[in-house]
Short mmCIF file of C-alpha atoms and ligand atoms in Angstrom, two decimals:
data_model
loop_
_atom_site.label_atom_id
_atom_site.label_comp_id
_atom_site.label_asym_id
_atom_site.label_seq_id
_atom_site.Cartn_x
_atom_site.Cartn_y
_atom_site.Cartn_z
CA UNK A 1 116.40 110.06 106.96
CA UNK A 2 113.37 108.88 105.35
CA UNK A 3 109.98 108.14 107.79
CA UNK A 4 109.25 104.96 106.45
CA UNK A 5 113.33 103.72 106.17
CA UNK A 6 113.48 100.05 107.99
CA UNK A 7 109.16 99.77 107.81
CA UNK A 8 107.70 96.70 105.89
CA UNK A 9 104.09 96.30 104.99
CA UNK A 10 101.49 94.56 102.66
CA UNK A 11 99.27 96.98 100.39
CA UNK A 12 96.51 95.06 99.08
CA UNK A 13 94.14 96.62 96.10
CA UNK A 14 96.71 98.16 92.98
CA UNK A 15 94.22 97.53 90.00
CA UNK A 16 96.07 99.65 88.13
CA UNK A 17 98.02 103.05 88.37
CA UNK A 18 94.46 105.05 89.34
CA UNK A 19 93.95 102.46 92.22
CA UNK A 20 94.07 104.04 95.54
CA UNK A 21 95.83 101.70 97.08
CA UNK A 22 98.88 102.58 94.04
CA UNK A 23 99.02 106.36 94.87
CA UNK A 24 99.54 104.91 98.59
CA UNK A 25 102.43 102.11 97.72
CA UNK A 26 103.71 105.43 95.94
CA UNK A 27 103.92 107.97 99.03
CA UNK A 28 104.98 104.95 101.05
CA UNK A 29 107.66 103.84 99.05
CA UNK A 30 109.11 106.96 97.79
CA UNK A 31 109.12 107.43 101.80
CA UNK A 32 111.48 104.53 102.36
CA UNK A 33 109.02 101.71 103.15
CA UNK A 34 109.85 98.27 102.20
CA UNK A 35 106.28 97.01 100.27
CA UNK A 36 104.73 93.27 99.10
CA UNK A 37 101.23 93.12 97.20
CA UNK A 38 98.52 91.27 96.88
CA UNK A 39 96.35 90.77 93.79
CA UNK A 40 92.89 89.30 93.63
CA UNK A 41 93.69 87.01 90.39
CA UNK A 42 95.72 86.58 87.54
CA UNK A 43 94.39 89.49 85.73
CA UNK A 44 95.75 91.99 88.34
CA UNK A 45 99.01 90.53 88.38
CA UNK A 46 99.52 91.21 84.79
CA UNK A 47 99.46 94.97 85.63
CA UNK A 48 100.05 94.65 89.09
CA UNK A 49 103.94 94.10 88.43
CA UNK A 50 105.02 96.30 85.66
CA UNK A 51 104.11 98.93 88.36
CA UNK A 52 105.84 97.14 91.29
CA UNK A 53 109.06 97.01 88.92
CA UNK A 54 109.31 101.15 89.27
CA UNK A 55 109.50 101.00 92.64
CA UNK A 56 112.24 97.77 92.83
CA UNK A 57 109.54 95.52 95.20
CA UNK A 58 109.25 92.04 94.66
CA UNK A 59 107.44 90.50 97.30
CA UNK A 60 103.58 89.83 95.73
CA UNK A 61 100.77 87.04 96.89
CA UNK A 62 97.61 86.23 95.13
CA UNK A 63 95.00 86.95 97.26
CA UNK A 64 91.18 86.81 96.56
CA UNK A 65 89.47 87.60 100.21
CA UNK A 66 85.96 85.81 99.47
CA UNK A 67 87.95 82.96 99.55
CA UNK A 68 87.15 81.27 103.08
CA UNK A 69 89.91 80.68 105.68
CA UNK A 70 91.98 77.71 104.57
CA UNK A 71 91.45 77.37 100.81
CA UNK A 72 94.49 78.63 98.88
CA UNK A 73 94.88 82.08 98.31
CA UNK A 74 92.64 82.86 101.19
CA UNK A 75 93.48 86.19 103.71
CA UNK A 76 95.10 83.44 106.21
CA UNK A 77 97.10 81.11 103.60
CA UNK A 78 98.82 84.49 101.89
CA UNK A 79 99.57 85.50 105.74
CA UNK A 80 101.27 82.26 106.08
CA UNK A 81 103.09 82.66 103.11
CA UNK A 82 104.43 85.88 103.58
CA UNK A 83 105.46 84.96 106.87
CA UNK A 84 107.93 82.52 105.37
CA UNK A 85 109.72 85.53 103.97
CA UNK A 86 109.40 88.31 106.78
CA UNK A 87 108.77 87.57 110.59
CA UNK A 88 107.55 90.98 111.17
CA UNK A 89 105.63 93.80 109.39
CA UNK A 90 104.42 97.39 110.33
CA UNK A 91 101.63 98.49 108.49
CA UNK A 92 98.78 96.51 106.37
CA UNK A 93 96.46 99.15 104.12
CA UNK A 94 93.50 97.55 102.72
CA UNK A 95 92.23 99.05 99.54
CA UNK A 96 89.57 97.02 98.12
CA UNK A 97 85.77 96.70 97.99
CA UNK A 98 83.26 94.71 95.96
CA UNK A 99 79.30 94.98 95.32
CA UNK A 100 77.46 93.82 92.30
CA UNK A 101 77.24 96.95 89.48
CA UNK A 102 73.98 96.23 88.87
CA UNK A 103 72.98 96.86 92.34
CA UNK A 104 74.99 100.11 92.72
CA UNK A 105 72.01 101.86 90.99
CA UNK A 106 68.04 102.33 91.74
CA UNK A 107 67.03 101.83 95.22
CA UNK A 108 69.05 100.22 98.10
CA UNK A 109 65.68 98.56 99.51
CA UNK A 110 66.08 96.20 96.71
CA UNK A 111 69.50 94.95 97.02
CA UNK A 112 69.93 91.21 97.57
CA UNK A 113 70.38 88.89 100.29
CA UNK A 114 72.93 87.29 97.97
CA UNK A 115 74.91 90.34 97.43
CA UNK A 116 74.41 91.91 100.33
CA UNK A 117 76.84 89.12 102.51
CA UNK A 118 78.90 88.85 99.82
CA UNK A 119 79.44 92.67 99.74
CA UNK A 120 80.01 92.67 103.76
CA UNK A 121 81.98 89.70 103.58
CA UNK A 122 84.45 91.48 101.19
CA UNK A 123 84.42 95.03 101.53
CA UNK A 124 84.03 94.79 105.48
CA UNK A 125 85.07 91.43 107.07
CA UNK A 126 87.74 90.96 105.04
CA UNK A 127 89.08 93.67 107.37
CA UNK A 128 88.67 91.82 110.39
CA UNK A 129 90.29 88.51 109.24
CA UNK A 130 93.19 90.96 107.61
CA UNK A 131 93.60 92.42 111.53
CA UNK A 132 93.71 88.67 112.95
CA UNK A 133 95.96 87.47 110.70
CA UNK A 134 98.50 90.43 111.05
CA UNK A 135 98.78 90.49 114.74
CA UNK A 136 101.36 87.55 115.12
CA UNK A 137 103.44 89.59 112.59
CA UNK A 138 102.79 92.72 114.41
CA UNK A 139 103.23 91.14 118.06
CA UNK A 140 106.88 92.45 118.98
CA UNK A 141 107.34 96.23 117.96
CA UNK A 142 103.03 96.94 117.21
CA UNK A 143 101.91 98.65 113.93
CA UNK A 144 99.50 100.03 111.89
CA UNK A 145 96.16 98.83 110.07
CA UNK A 146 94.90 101.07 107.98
CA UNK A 147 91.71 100.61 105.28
CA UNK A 148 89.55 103.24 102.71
CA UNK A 149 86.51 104.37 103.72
CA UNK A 150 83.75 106.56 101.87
CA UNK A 151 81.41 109.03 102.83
CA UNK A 152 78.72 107.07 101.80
CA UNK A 153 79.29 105.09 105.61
CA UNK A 154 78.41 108.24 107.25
CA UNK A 155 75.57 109.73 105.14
CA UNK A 156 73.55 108.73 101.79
CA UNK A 157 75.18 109.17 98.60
CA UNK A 158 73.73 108.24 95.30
CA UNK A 159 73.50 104.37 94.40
CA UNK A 160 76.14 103.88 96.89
CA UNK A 161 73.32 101.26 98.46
CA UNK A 162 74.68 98.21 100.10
CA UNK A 163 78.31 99.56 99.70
CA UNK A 164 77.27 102.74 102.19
CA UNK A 165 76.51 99.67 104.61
CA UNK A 166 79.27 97.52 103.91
CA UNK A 167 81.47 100.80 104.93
CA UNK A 168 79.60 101.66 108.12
CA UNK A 169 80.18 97.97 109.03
CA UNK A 170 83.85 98.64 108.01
CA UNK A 171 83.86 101.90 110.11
CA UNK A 172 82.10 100.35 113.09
CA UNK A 173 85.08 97.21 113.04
CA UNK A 174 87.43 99.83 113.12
CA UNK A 175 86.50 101.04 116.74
CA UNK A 176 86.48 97.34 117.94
CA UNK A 177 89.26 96.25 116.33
CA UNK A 178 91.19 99.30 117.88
CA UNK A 179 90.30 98.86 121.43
CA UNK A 180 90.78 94.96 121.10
CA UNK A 181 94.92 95.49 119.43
CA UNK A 182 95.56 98.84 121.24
CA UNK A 183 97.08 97.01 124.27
CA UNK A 184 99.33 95.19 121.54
CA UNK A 185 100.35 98.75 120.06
CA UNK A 186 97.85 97.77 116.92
CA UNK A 187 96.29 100.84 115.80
CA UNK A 188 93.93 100.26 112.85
CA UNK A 189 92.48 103.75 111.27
CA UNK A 190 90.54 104.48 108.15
CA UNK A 191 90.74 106.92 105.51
CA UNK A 192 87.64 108.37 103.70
CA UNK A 193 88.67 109.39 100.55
CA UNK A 194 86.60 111.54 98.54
CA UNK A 195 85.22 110.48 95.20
CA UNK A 196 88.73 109.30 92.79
CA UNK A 197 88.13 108.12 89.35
CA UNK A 198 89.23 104.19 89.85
CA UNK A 199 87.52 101.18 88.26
CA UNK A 200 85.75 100.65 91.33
CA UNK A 201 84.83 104.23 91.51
CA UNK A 202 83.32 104.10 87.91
CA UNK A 203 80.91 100.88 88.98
CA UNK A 204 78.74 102.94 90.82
CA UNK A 205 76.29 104.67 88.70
CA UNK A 206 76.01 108.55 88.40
CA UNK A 207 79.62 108.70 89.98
CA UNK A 208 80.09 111.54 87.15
CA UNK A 209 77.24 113.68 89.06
CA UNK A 210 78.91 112.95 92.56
CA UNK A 211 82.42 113.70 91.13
CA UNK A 212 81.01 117.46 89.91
CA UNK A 213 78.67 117.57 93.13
CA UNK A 214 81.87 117.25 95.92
CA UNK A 215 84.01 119.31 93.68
CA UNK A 216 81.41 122.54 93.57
CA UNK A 217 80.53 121.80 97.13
CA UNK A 218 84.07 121.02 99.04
CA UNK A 219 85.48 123.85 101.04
CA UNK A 220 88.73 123.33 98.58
CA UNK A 221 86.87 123.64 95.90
CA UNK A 222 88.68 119.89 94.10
CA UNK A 223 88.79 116.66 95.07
CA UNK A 224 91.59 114.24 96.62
CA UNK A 225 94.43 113.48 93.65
CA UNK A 226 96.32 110.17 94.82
CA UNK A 227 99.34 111.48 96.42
CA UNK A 228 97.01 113.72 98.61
CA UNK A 229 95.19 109.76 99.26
CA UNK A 230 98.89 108.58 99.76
CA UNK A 231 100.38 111.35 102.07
CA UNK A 232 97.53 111.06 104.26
CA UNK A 233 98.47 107.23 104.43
CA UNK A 234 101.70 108.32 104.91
CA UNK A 235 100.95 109.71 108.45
CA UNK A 236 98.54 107.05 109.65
CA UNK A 237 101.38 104.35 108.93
CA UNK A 238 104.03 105.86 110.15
CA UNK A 239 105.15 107.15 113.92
CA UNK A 240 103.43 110.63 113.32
CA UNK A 241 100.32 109.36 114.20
CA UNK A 242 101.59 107.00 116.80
CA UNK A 243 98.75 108.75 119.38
CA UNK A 244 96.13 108.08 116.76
CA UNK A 245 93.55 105.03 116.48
CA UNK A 246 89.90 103.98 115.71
CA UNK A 247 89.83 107.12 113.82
CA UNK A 248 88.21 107.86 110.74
CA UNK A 249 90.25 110.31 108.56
CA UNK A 250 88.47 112.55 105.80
CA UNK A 251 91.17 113.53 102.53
CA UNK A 252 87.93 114.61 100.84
CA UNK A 253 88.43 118.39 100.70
CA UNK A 254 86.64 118.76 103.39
CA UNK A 255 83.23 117.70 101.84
CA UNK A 256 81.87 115.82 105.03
CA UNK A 257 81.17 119.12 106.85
CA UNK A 258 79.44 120.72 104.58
CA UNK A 259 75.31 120.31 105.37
CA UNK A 260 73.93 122.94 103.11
CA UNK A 261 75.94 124.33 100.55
CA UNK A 262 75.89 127.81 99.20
CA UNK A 263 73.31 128.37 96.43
CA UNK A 264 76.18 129.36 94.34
CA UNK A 265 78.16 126.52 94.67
CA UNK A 266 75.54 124.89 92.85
CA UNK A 267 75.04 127.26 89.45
P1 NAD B 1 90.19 100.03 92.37
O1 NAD B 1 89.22 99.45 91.42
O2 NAD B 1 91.42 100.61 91.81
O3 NAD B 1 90.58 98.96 93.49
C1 NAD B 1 89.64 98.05 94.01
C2 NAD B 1 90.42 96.80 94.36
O4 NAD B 1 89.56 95.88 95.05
C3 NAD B 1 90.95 96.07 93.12
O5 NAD B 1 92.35 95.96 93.20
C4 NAD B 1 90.31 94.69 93.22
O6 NAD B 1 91.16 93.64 92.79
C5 NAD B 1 90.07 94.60 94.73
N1 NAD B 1 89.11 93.54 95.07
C6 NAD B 1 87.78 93.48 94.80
N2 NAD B 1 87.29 92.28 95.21
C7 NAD B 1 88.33 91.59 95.76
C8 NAD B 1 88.47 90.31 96.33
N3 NAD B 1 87.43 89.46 96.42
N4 NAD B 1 89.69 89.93 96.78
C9 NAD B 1 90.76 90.76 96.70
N5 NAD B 1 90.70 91.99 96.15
C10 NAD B 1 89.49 92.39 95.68
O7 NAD B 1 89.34 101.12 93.18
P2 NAD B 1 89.70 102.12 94.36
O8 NAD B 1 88.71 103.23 94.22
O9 NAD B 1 91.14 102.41 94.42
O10 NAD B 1 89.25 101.29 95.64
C11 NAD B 1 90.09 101.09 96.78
C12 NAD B 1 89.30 101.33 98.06
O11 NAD B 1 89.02 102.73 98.17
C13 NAD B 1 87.96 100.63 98.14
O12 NAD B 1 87.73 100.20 99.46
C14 NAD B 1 86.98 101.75 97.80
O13 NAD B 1 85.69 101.52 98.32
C15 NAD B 1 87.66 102.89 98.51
N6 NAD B 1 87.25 104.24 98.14
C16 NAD B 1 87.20 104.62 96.84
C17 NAD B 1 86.80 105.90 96.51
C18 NAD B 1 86.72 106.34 95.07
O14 NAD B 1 86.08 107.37 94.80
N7 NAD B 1 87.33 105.66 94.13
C19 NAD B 1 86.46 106.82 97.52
C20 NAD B 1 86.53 106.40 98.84
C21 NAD B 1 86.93 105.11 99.15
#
């Protein structure tokens, strides 16, 4: 028997096939899991289904999550939507982030008041509201929330800027949100991915240079592919990490503890 046979839950995030939150869907799917989407707009569902069509799901919402609570399309209305079509769910994984490009480069002390909420409100709140929303869904049998993470939270990485916030703010909500669900069997974990080439990925400037960096440097010597991304997921939504919660989870090679590296890791 499969780990995920008889578990439902919402991915939010497929761009495309290099998204993160695709090599996920992926190692949950070909695990058994039952799967809906959400898409930010229009121009995500256009590639957004061909890809759900491999993997015979057809449960999908448009969701945009800067959208405040009650406007259409908002975190709560596609909650209330895909409540009219399943009464419980097991796992959410939140894939998605959003800061200006232009302020991914230079120096972080300029970054905007402007784009600094906006990139809180939607790489790190969302989170929050994404936890409220599930727990009606999750109230009988418990379940797993589960969002992506960088580095960048922990330590400075180049032109990460306001996003390295937005993710510490992500990482710190993961520790309260886990002590306020625990007693409802929520657990709500994050994985830290190291650097993946995604569209997101590619809007921060230099990511080349950081790509090369965490390869050299890594103890393994490579960073994460997707299903590596997606097996990780696998545990933290499933019943093998059933002990596990407000945990941050590095697939990164092991790249976060490395201080120093060797001189010749960097010829
Ligand atoms: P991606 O470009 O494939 O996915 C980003 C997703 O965010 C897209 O699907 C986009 O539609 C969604 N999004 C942005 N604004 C949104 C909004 N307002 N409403 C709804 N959706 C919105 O990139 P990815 O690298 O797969 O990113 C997924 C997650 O992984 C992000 O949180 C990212 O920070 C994180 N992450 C990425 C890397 C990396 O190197 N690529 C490393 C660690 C963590």
């Amino acid at each position: 028997m499969s780990i995920m046979n008889g578990k439902k839950g919402l991915i939010m995030g497929v761009a495309n096939e290099r998204s993160i939150a695709w090599g996920i869907a992926k190692a949950l799917s070909e695990n058994g899991a039952q799967l809906a989407f959400s898409y930010q707009n229009e121009d995500f569902k256009k590639r957004l289904i061909p890809l759900m069509n491999t993997i015979k799901s057809v449960n999908y919402y448009e969701c945009d999550v800067s959208k405040p609570s009650g406007e259409l399309n908002s975190i709560e209305n596609m909650f209330e939507k895909l409540t009219k079509v399943w009464d419980e769910i097991d796992f959410v994984v939140h894939a998605l982030a959003y800061s200006d490009k232009e302020e991914l480069k230079g120096k972080y002390v300029n970054c905007s008041r402007e784009n600094f909420l906006n990139s809180l409100d939607i790489s790190a709140f969302s989170f929050t509201r994404i936890a409220k929303s599930s727990l009606p869904l999750m109230s009988l049998k418990g379940g797993s929330l589960l969002t992506l993470s960088y580095l960048g939270a922990e330590r400075t990485t180049p032109n990460y800027n306001v996003m390295g916030v937005a993710k510490s703010a992500l990482e710190a909500s993961i520790k309260y949100l886990a002590m306020d669900l625990g007693k409802n069997n929520i657990r709500v974990n994050a994985l830290s991915a190291g650097p993946v080439k995604t569209l997101a990925g590619a809007a921060i400037s230099g990511a080349r240079h950081v790509f090369r960096y965490s390869e050299d440097v890594a103890p393994l010597k490579f960073n994460p592919q997707l299903n590596e991304v997606g097996n990780a997921a696998l545990y933290l939504t499933s019943e093998l990490s059933s002990g596990v919660t407000g945990n941050v989870h590095h697939v990164d090679g092991g790249l976060h503890s490395v201080a120093i590296p060797k001189q010749e890791d960097l010829e």
